[in-house]
Amino acid sequence: MMDLEKLPVVVIGAGPVGLAAAAHLTERGVTFVLLEAGPGPAASVREWKHVRLFTPWRYNIDTAARRLLAPTGWQEPDGDTLPTGRQLLTDYLAPLAALPDIAASLRLDSRVEAISRVGYDRIRTPGRESAPFRVRIVNRSGTTSEIAARAVVDASGTWRTPNHLGADGLPAYGERPGVRHLVTGLPDVLGVDRDRFAGRHTIVVGAGHSATTTLLALGELRTSSPATAVTWAIRGPSPTRAYGDTTDELPARGAIGARLRDLVEADAVQLVTDFFTHRLETSPTGIEVTGRNPDGVERHLVGDLVVNATGFRPDHHLAAELRLTLDSTLGCPRAIAPLIDPNEHFCGSVPAHGVDQLAHDEVGYYIAGVKSYGRAPTFLLATGYEQVRSVVAALAGDWAAARDLSRSPTAPGLASICAPAQPARAAQASPCAGPPQTPDAAETPTSARVTRA
């Protein structure tokens, strides 16, 4: 059997949290391999680089990363400003990934296909904890290779696995990858995707920050392209939560909700409530979305494009041969489920948690970052940094530091990086702190004018 202590730690995903893990491993002198499925670091961030975050710079930079970058002449951005995804990448993540100790361990175009234990499937127990992990990788050309690892930190995120449009959690009939007229993620409505949306009718499905981002961009697009039409379909009876609170202690965040409310009240955005997406049907010229409520009553929306803004979910198929300890509701490590439950917590109220709360029955395997939150939308980037700080300390044998969560940055006033605030061209927003922005949440009635299909 291979000596575990001589094997590297494998970190999956070179996004903000994966790179933070690499920084802590570098400081601790622990050998690691950092695997990134994309052609460059933070490949997912590149896809929403046009979006400005709620979180100011001071919460977006990991402490170990800051220490490693400081001697290189790196200029830390102003802590009170809000970066776009592009700035996060160019001013922080790219320089961090380029540090010699990290760059030497970074493998790009390396998609993890599966993880197991050498000689062990999920059933076999005797001697399991002494067996190395086997991490199977596929590169862009389709060539497969493997790495033996002493531990695995999965920071691969959820960007590649959006929620389904179907209101009951299943794919809507007709919903499948690559379907015509269906857009996922955060399209750059005011930039590279402008021609796709200008002068067309877009149906946005979802009630969280991703939906708000796209709706505000479409509203701005209408000022220069008046023929652009926008419909906003939500499952709940009211958009109250998406509008926020005018008494919000963070005025800029409240202003974003107020802007969305203004668009609805001015008929720039047609709001459709109590819409339970059931079926998609495409034609050469557009797409029809059928909603079917629990009583079987159907309603129909017809447009040119549909934006799926219903949020994201974790994909645990990579670890199908590992013994995961997951909460049956959120799909996150079981011990942190009550700490992050979006029915009870917002992004600034989640208690500190680290290696003990992230542990699974599979010793040495940890899920960190937004993927660790399962379907909870309250993730805080600073929380992800604290997670990997604690996990790496434990892997280095420093259990006192691993369990010292007194320095946790999870306090009110911090924001969720997984819920970017608004188009970068719009006015800046303040950090998010307040009630959770759950996708399509049912809300109390509002005085805002709504349009029912």
mmCIF file with all atom_site columns, C-alpha atoms in Angstrom, residues 80-229:
data_model
loop_
_atom_site.group_PDB
_atom_site.id
_atom_site.type_symbol
_atom_site.label_atom_id
_atom_site.label_alt_id
_atom_site.label_comp_id
_atom_site.label_asym_id
_atom_site.label_entity_id
_atom_site.label_seq_id
_atom_site.pdbx_PDB_ins_code
_atom_site.Cartn_x
_atom_site.Cartn_y
_atom_site.Cartn_z
_atom_site.occupancy
_atom_site.B_iso_or_equiv
_atom_site.pdbx_formal_charge
_atom_site.auth_seq_id
_atom_site.auth_comp_id
_atom_site.auth_asym_id
_atom_site.auth_atom_id
_atom_site.pdbx_PDB_model_num
ATOM 1   C CA . ASP A 1 80  ? -14.389 49.204 0.027   1.00 0.00 ? 80  ASP A CA 1
ATOM 2   C CA . THR A 1 81  ? -15.006 48.986 -3.720  1.00 0.00 ? 81  THR A CA 1
ATOM 3   C CA . LEU A 1 82  ? -17.095 46.330 -5.417  1.00 0.00 ? 82  LEU A CA 1
ATOM 4   C CA . PRO A 1 83  ? -15.305 44.363 -8.133  1.00 0.00 ? 83  PRO A CA 1
ATOM 5   C CA . THR A 1 84  ? -16.774 42.963 -11.282 1.00 0.00 ? 84  THR A CA 1
ATOM 6   C CA . GLY A 1 85  ? -16.070 39.329 -12.085 1.00 0.00 ? 85  GLY A CA 1
ATOM 7   C CA . ARG A 1 86  ? -13.481 40.579 -14.573 1.00 0.00 ? 86  ARG A CA 1
ATOM 8   C CA . GLN A 1 87  ? -11.694 42.583 -11.885 1.00 0.00 ? 87  GLN A CA 1
ATOM 9   C CA . LEU A 1 88  ? -11.845 39.681 -9.451  1.00 0.00 ? 88  LEU A CA 1
ATOM 10  C CA . LEU A 1 89  ? -10.112 37.576 -12.074 1.00 0.00 ? 89  LEU A CA 1
ATOM 11  C CA . THR A 1 90  ? -7.497  40.019 -13.377 1.00 0.00 ? 90  THR A CA 1
ATOM 12  C CA . ASP A 1 91  ? -6.659  41.834 -10.127 1.00 0.00 ? 91  ASP A CA 1
ATOM 13  C CA . TYR A 1 92  ? -6.628  38.866 -7.768  1.00 0.00 ? 92  TYR A CA 1
ATOM 14  C CA . LEU A 1 93  ? -7.247  35.341 -9.035  1.00 0.00 ? 93  LEU A CA 1
ATOM 15  C CA . ALA A 1 94  ? -4.923  35.447 -12.055 1.00 0.00 ? 94  ALA A CA 1
ATOM 16  C CA . PRO A 1 95  ? -1.954  36.841 -10.053 1.00 0.00 ? 95  PRO A CA 1
ATOM 17  C CA . LEU A 1 96  ? -2.598  34.244 -7.358  1.00 0.00 ? 96  LEU A CA 1
ATOM 18  C CA . ALA A 1 97  ? -2.688  31.385 -9.863  1.00 0.00 ? 97  ALA A CA 1
ATOM 19  C CA . ALA A 1 98  ? 0.541   32.693 -11.421 1.00 0.00 ? 98  ALA A CA 1
ATOM 20  C CA . LEU A 1 99  ? 2.555   32.452 -8.191  1.00 0.00 ? 99  LEU A CA 1
ATOM 21  C CA . PRO A 1 100 ? 5.336   29.930 -8.913  1.00 0.00 ? 100 PRO A CA 1
ATOM 22  C CA . ASP A 1 101 ? 4.418   27.497 -6.124  1.00 0.00 ? 101 ASP A CA 1
ATOM 23  C CA . ILE A 1 102 ? 0.784   27.425 -7.231  1.00 0.00 ? 102 ILE A CA 1
ATOM 24  C CA . ALA A 1 103 ? 1.389   27.533 -10.988 1.00 0.00 ? 103 ALA A CA 1
ATOM 25  C CA . ALA A 1 104 ? 3.721   24.534 -10.720 1.00 0.00 ? 104 ALA A CA 1
ATOM 26  C CA . SER A 1 105 ? 0.897   22.473 -9.198  1.00 0.00 ? 105 SER A CA 1
ATOM 27  C CA . LEU A 1 106 ? -1.935  23.730 -11.429 1.00 0.00 ? 106 LEU A CA 1
ATOM 28  C CA . ARG A 1 107 ? -3.206  21.441 -14.181 1.00 0.00 ? 107 ARG A CA 1
ATOM 29  C CA . LEU A 1 108 ? -5.561  23.059 -16.667 1.00 0.00 ? 108 LEU A CA 1
ATOM 30  C CA . ASP A 1 109 ? -7.999  21.298 -18.995 1.00 0.00 ? 109 ASP A CA 1
ATOM 31  C CA . SER A 1 110 ? -8.204  18.552 -16.382 1.00 0.00 ? 110 SER A CA 1
ATOM 32  C CA . ARG A 1 111 ? -11.792 17.539 -15.718 1.00 0.00 ? 111 ARG A CA 1
ATOM 33  C CA . VAL A 1 112 ? -12.292 15.148 -12.828 1.00 0.00 ? 112 VAL A CA 1
ATOM 34  C CA . GLU A 1 113 ? -14.428 12.243 -13.981 1.00 0.00 ? 113 GLU A CA 1
ATOM 35  C CA . ALA A 1 114 ? -14.542 10.126 -10.824 1.00 0.00 ? 114 ALA A CA 1
ATOM 36  C CA . ILE A 1 115 ? -13.045 9.638  -7.373  1.00 0.00 ? 115 ILE A CA 1
ATOM 37  C CA . SER A 1 116 ? -12.645 6.383  -5.463  1.00 0.00 ? 116 SER A CA 1
ATOM 38  C CA . ARG A 1 117 ? -10.201 4.609  -3.145  1.00 0.00 ? 117 ARG A CA 1
ATOM 39  C CA . VAL A 1 118 ? -7.432  2.484  -4.635  1.00 0.00 ? 118 VAL A CA 1
ATOM 40  C CA . GLY A 1 119 ? -8.771  -1.071 -4.513  1.00 0.00 ? 119 GLY A CA 1
ATOM 41  C CA . TYR A 1 120 ? -11.984 -0.078 -2.722  1.00 0.00 ? 120 TYR A CA 1
ATOM 42  C CA . ASP A 1 121 ? -15.497 0.495  -3.952  1.00 0.00 ? 121 ASP A CA 1
ATOM 43  C CA . ARG A 1 122 ? -18.060 2.114  -1.680  1.00 0.00 ? 122 ARG A CA 1
ATOM 44  C CA . ILE A 1 123 ? -18.999 -1.182 -0.001  1.00 0.00 ? 123 ILE A CA 1
ATOM 45  C CA . ARG A 1 124 ? -15.624 -2.511 1.145   1.00 0.00 ? 124 ARG A CA 1
ATOM 46  C CA . THR A 1 125 ? -14.568 -1.382 4.641   1.00 0.00 ? 125 THR A CA 1
ATOM 47  C CA . PRO A 1 126 ? -11.490 -3.139 6.190   1.00 0.00 ? 126 PRO A CA 1
ATOM 48  C CA . GLY A 1 127 ? -8.410  -0.924 5.783   1.00 0.00 ? 127 GLY A CA 1
ATOM 49  C CA . ARG A 1 128 ? -10.345 1.707  3.863   1.00 0.00 ? 128 ARG A CA 1
ATOM 50  C CA . GLU A 1 129 ? -8.908  4.760  5.624   1.00 0.00 ? 129 GLU A CA 1
ATOM 51  C CA . SER A 1 130 ? -5.360  3.671  4.773   1.00 0.00 ? 130 SER A CA 1
ATOM 52  C CA . ALA A 1 131 ? -6.047  3.431  1.056   1.00 0.00 ? 131 ALA A CA 1
ATOM 53  C CA . PRO A 1 132 ? -5.176  6.421  -1.164  1.00 0.00 ? 132 PRO A CA 1
ATOM 54  C CA . PHE A 1 133 ? -7.810  8.195  -3.176  1.00 0.00 ? 133 PHE A CA 1
ATOM 55  C CA . ARG A 1 134 ? -7.847  7.505  -6.891  1.00 0.00 ? 134 ARG A CA 1
ATOM 56  C CA . VAL A 1 135 ? -8.757  10.642 -8.882  1.00 0.00 ? 135 VAL A CA 1
ATOM 57  C CA . ARG A 1 136 ? -9.540  9.956  -12.525 1.00 0.00 ? 136 ARG A CA 1
ATOM 58  C CA . ILE A 1 137 ? -9.035  12.880 -14.933 1.00 0.00 ? 137 ILE A CA 1
ATOM 59  C CA . VAL A 1 138 ? -10.000 13.508 -18.555 1.00 0.00 ? 138 VAL A CA 1
ATOM 60  C CA . ASN A 1 139 ? -8.240  16.219 -20.572 1.00 0.00 ? 139 ASN A CA 1
ATOM 61  C CA . ARG A 1 140 ? -9.568  18.185 -23.511 1.00 0.00 ? 140 ARG A CA 1
ATOM 62  C CA . SER A 1 141 ? -8.478  15.568 -26.056 1.00 0.00 ? 141 SER A CA 1
ATOM 63  C CA . GLY A 1 142 ? -10.273 12.815 -24.134 1.00 0.00 ? 142 GLY A CA 1
ATOM 64  C CA . THR A 1 143 ? -7.151  11.211 -22.704 1.00 0.00 ? 143 THR A CA 1
ATOM 65  C CA . THR A 1 144 ? -7.670  9.701  -19.252 1.00 0.00 ? 144 THR A CA 1
ATOM 66  C CA . SER A 1 145 ? -5.135  9.724  -16.420 1.00 0.00 ? 145 SER A CA 1
ATOM 67  C CA . GLU A 1 146 ? -5.159  9.136  -12.668 1.00 0.00 ? 146 GLU A CA 1
ATOM 68  C CA . ILE A 1 147 ? -3.653  10.671 -9.535  1.00 0.00 ? 147 ILE A CA 1
ATOM 69  C CA . ALA A 1 148 ? -3.242  8.946  -6.189  1.00 0.00 ? 148 ALA A CA 1
ATOM 70  C CA . ALA A 1 149 ? -3.989  11.380 -3.354  1.00 0.00 ? 149 ALA A CA 1
ATOM 71  C CA . ARG A 1 150 ? -3.884  11.425 0.441   1.00 0.00 ? 150 ARG A CA 1
ATOM 72  C CA . ALA A 1 151 ? -6.940  13.701 0.587   1.00 0.00 ? 151 ALA A CA 1
ATOM 73  C CA . VAL A 1 152 ? -9.346  15.479 -1.753  1.00 0.00 ? 152 VAL A CA 1
ATOM 74  C CA . VAL A 1 153 ? -10.821 18.976 -1.429  1.00 0.00 ? 153 VAL A CA 1
ATOM 75  C CA . ASP A 1 154 ? -13.676 19.414 -3.883  1.00 0.00 ? 154 ASP A CA 1
ATOM 76  C CA . ALA A 1 155 ? -14.129 23.131 -4.619  1.00 0.00 ? 155 ALA A CA 1
ATOM 77  C CA . SER A 1 156 ? -15.603 22.594 -8.077  1.00 0.00 ? 156 SER A CA 1
ATOM 78  C CA . GLY A 1 157 ? -18.678 24.717 -7.404  1.00 0.00 ? 157 GLY A CA 1
ATOM 79  C CA . THR A 1 158 ? -22.157 24.487 -8.917  1.00 0.00 ? 158 THR A CA 1
ATOM 80  C CA . TRP A 1 159 ? -21.973 26.813 -11.954 1.00 0.00 ? 159 TRP A CA 1
ATOM 81  C CA . ARG A 1 160 ? -22.138 23.894 -14.408 1.00 0.00 ? 160 ARG A CA 1
ATOM 82  C CA . THR A 1 161 ? -25.247 22.411 -12.811 1.00 0.00 ? 161 THR A CA 1
ATOM 83  C CA . PRO A 1 162 ? -28.130 24.913 -12.847 1.00 0.00 ? 162 PRO A CA 1
ATOM 84  C CA . ASN A 1 163 ? -31.466 23.978 -11.350 1.00 0.00 ? 163 ASN A CA 1
ATOM 85  C CA . HIS A 1 164 ? -34.128 22.681 -13.660 1.00 0.00 ? 164 HIS A CA 1
ATOM 86  C CA . LEU A 1 165 ? -36.905 24.934 -14.898 1.00 0.00 ? 165 LEU A CA 1
ATOM 87  C CA . GLY A 1 166 ? -39.576 22.506 -13.774 1.00 0.00 ? 166 GLY A CA 1
ATOM 88  C CA . ALA A 1 167 ? -41.350 23.867 -10.710 1.00 0.00 ? 167 ALA A CA 1
ATOM 89  C CA . ASP A 1 168 ? -41.213 20.507 -8.926  1.00 0.00 ? 168 ASP A CA 1
ATOM 90  C CA . GLY A 1 169 ? -37.420 20.168 -9.247  1.00 0.00 ? 169 GLY A CA 1
ATOM 91  C CA . LEU A 1 170 ? -37.569 17.916 -12.296 1.00 0.00 ? 170 LEU A CA 1
ATOM 92  C CA . PRO A 1 171 ? -36.699 19.098 -15.801 1.00 0.00 ? 171 PRO A CA 1
ATOM 93  C CA . ALA A 1 172 ? -39.653 20.653 -17.559 1.00 0.00 ? 172 ALA A CA 1
ATOM 94  C CA . TYR A 1 173 ? -40.876 18.613 -20.501 1.00 0.00 ? 173 TYR A CA 1
ATOM 95  C CA . GLY A 1 174 ? -38.811 19.723 -23.489 1.00 0.00 ? 174 GLY A CA 1
ATOM 96  C CA . GLU A 1 175 ? -35.990 21.061 -21.285 1.00 0.00 ? 175 GLU A CA 1
ATOM 97  C CA . ARG A 1 176 ? -32.631 19.644 -22.259 1.00 0.00 ? 176 ARG A CA 1
ATOM 98  C CA . PRO A 1 177 ? -29.084 20.924 -22.812 1.00 0.00 ? 177 PRO A CA 1
ATOM 99  C CA . GLY A 1 178 ? -28.691 22.890 -25.996 1.00 0.00 ? 178 GLY A CA 1
ATOM 100 C CA . VAL A 1 179 ? -32.411 23.438 -26.567 1.00 0.00 ? 179 VAL A CA 1
ATOM 101 C CA . ARG A 1 180 ? -33.031 26.378 -28.869 1.00 0.00 ? 180 ARG A CA 1
ATOM 102 C CA . HIS A 1 181 ? -34.074 29.678 -27.306 1.00 0.00 ? 181 HIS A CA 1
ATOM 103 C CA . LEU A 1 182 ? -33.150 28.566 -23.738 1.00 0.00 ? 182 LEU A CA 1
ATOM 104 C CA . VAL A 1 183 ? -30.399 30.479 -21.901 1.00 0.00 ? 183 VAL A CA 1
ATOM 105 C CA . THR A 1 184 ? -28.836 29.508 -18.571 1.00 0.00 ? 184 THR A CA 1
ATOM 106 C CA . GLY A 1 185 ? -26.492 31.368 -16.256 1.00 0.00 ? 185 GLY A CA 1
ATOM 107 C CA . LEU A 1 186 ? -26.019 35.132 -16.382 1.00 0.00 ? 186 LEU A CA 1
ATOM 108 C CA . PRO A 1 187 ? -26.060 36.314 -20.015 1.00 0.00 ? 187 PRO A CA 1
ATOM 109 C CA . ASP A 1 188 ? -24.176 39.523 -20.828 1.00 0.00 ? 188 ASP A CA 1
ATOM 110 C CA . VAL A 1 189 ? -27.313 41.310 -21.977 1.00 0.00 ? 189 VAL A CA 1
ATOM 111 C CA . LEU A 1 190 ? -25.617 44.704 -22.335 1.00 0.00 ? 190 LEU A CA 1
ATOM 112 C CA . GLY A 1 191 ? -22.414 43.348 -23.849 1.00 0.00 ? 191 GLY A CA 1
ATOM 113 C CA . VAL A 1 192 ? -21.567 40.397 -26.042 1.00 0.00 ? 192 VAL A CA 1
ATOM 114 C CA . ASP A 1 193 ? -25.125 39.013 -25.908 1.00 0.00 ? 193 ASP A CA 1
ATOM 115 C CA . ARG A 1 194 ? -26.807 42.315 -26.690 1.00 0.00 ? 194 ARG A CA 1
ATOM 116 C CA . ASP A 1 195 ? -27.837 41.459 -30.251 1.00 0.00 ? 195 ASP A CA 1
ATOM 117 C CA . ARG A 1 196 ? -29.401 38.230 -29.035 1.00 0.00 ? 196 ARG A CA 1
ATOM 118 C CA . PHE A 1 197 ? -31.789 40.073 -26.694 1.00 0.00 ? 197 PHE A CA 1
ATOM 119 C CA . ALA A 1 198 ? -32.345 43.488 -28.296 1.00 0.00 ? 198 ALA A CA 1
ATOM 120 C CA . GLY A 1 199 ? -35.777 43.863 -29.861 1.00 0.00 ? 199 GLY A CA 1
ATOM 121 C CA . ARG A 1 200 ? -36.879 40.417 -28.711 1.00 0.00 ? 200 ARG A CA 1
ATOM 122 C CA . HIS A 1 201 ? -39.222 39.080 -26.034 1.00 0.00 ? 201 HIS A CA 1
ATOM 123 C CA . THR A 1 202 ? -37.385 37.391 -23.136 1.00 0.00 ? 202 THR A CA 1
ATOM 124 C CA . ILE A 1 203 ? -39.075 35.345 -20.412 1.00 0.00 ? 203 ILE A CA 1
ATOM 125 C CA . VAL A 1 204 ? -36.998 35.249 -17.203 1.00 0.00 ? 204 VAL A CA 1
ATOM 126 C CA . VAL A 1 205 ? -37.886 32.416 -14.816 1.00 0.00 ? 205 VAL A CA 1
ATOM 127 C CA . GLY A 1 206 ? -36.720 32.703 -11.193 1.00 0.00 ? 206 GLY A CA 1
ATOM 128 C CA . ALA A 1 207 ? -36.893 35.036 -8.199  1.00 0.00 ? 207 ALA A CA 1
ATOM 129 C CA . GLY A 1 208 ? -33.324 35.217 -6.870  1.00 0.00 ? 208 GLY A CA 1
ATOM 130 C CA . HIS A 1 209 ? -30.376 37.510 -7.521  1.00 0.00 ? 209 HIS A CA 1
ATOM 131 C CA . SER A 1 210 ? -29.556 35.889 -10.863 1.00 0.00 ? 210 SER A CA 1
ATOM 132 C CA . ALA A 1 211 ? -33.035 36.750 -12.102 1.00 0.00 ? 211 ALA A CA 1
ATOM 133 C CA . THR A 1 212 ? -32.770 40.301 -10.751 1.00 0.00 ? 212 THR A CA 1
ATOM 134 C CA . THR A 1 213 ? -29.431 40.771 -12.499 1.00 0.00 ? 213 THR A CA 1
ATOM 135 C CA . THR A 1 214 ? -30.830 39.758 -15.866 1.00 0.00 ? 214 THR A CA 1
ATOM 136 C CA . LEU A 1 215 ? -34.086 41.692 -15.442 1.00 0.00 ? 215 LEU A CA 1
ATOM 137 C CA . LEU A 1 216 ? -32.278 44.943 -14.598 1.00 0.00 ? 216 LEU A CA 1
ATOM 138 C CA . ALA A 1 217 ? -30.009 44.502 -17.615 1.00 0.00 ? 217 ALA A CA 1
ATOM 139 C CA . LEU A 1 218 ? -32.994 43.873 -19.878 1.00 0.00 ? 218 LEU A CA 1
ATOM 140 C CA . GLY A 1 219 ? -34.696 46.942 -18.433 1.00 0.00 ? 219 GLY A CA 1
ATOM 141 C CA . GLU A 1 220 ? -31.658 49.029 -19.305 1.00 0.00 ? 220 GLU A CA 1
ATOM 142 C CA . LEU A 1 221 ? -31.529 47.489 -22.776 1.00 0.00 ? 221 LEU A CA 1
ATOM 143 C CA . ARG A 1 222 ? -35.099 48.709 -23.413 1.00 0.00 ? 222 ARG A CA 1
ATOM 144 C CA . THR A 1 223 ? -33.945 52.331 -23.146 1.00 0.00 ? 223 THR A CA 1
ATOM 145 C CA . SER A 1 224 ? -31.929 51.957 -26.343 1.00 0.00 ? 224 SER A CA 1
ATOM 146 C CA . SER A 1 225 ? -34.015 49.197 -27.904 1.00 0.00 ? 225 SER A CA 1
ATOM 147 C CA . PRO A 1 226 ? -37.686 49.966 -27.076 1.00 0.00 ? 226 PRO A CA 1
ATOM 148 C CA . ALA A 1 227 ? -38.956 46.923 -28.945 1.00 0.00 ? 227 ALA A CA 1
ATOM 149 C CA . THR A 1 228 ? -37.347 44.696 -26.309 1.00 0.00 ? 228 THR A CA 1
ATOM 150 C CA . ALA A 1 229 ? -40.033 42.963 -24.220 1.00 0.00 ? 229 ALA A CA 1
#
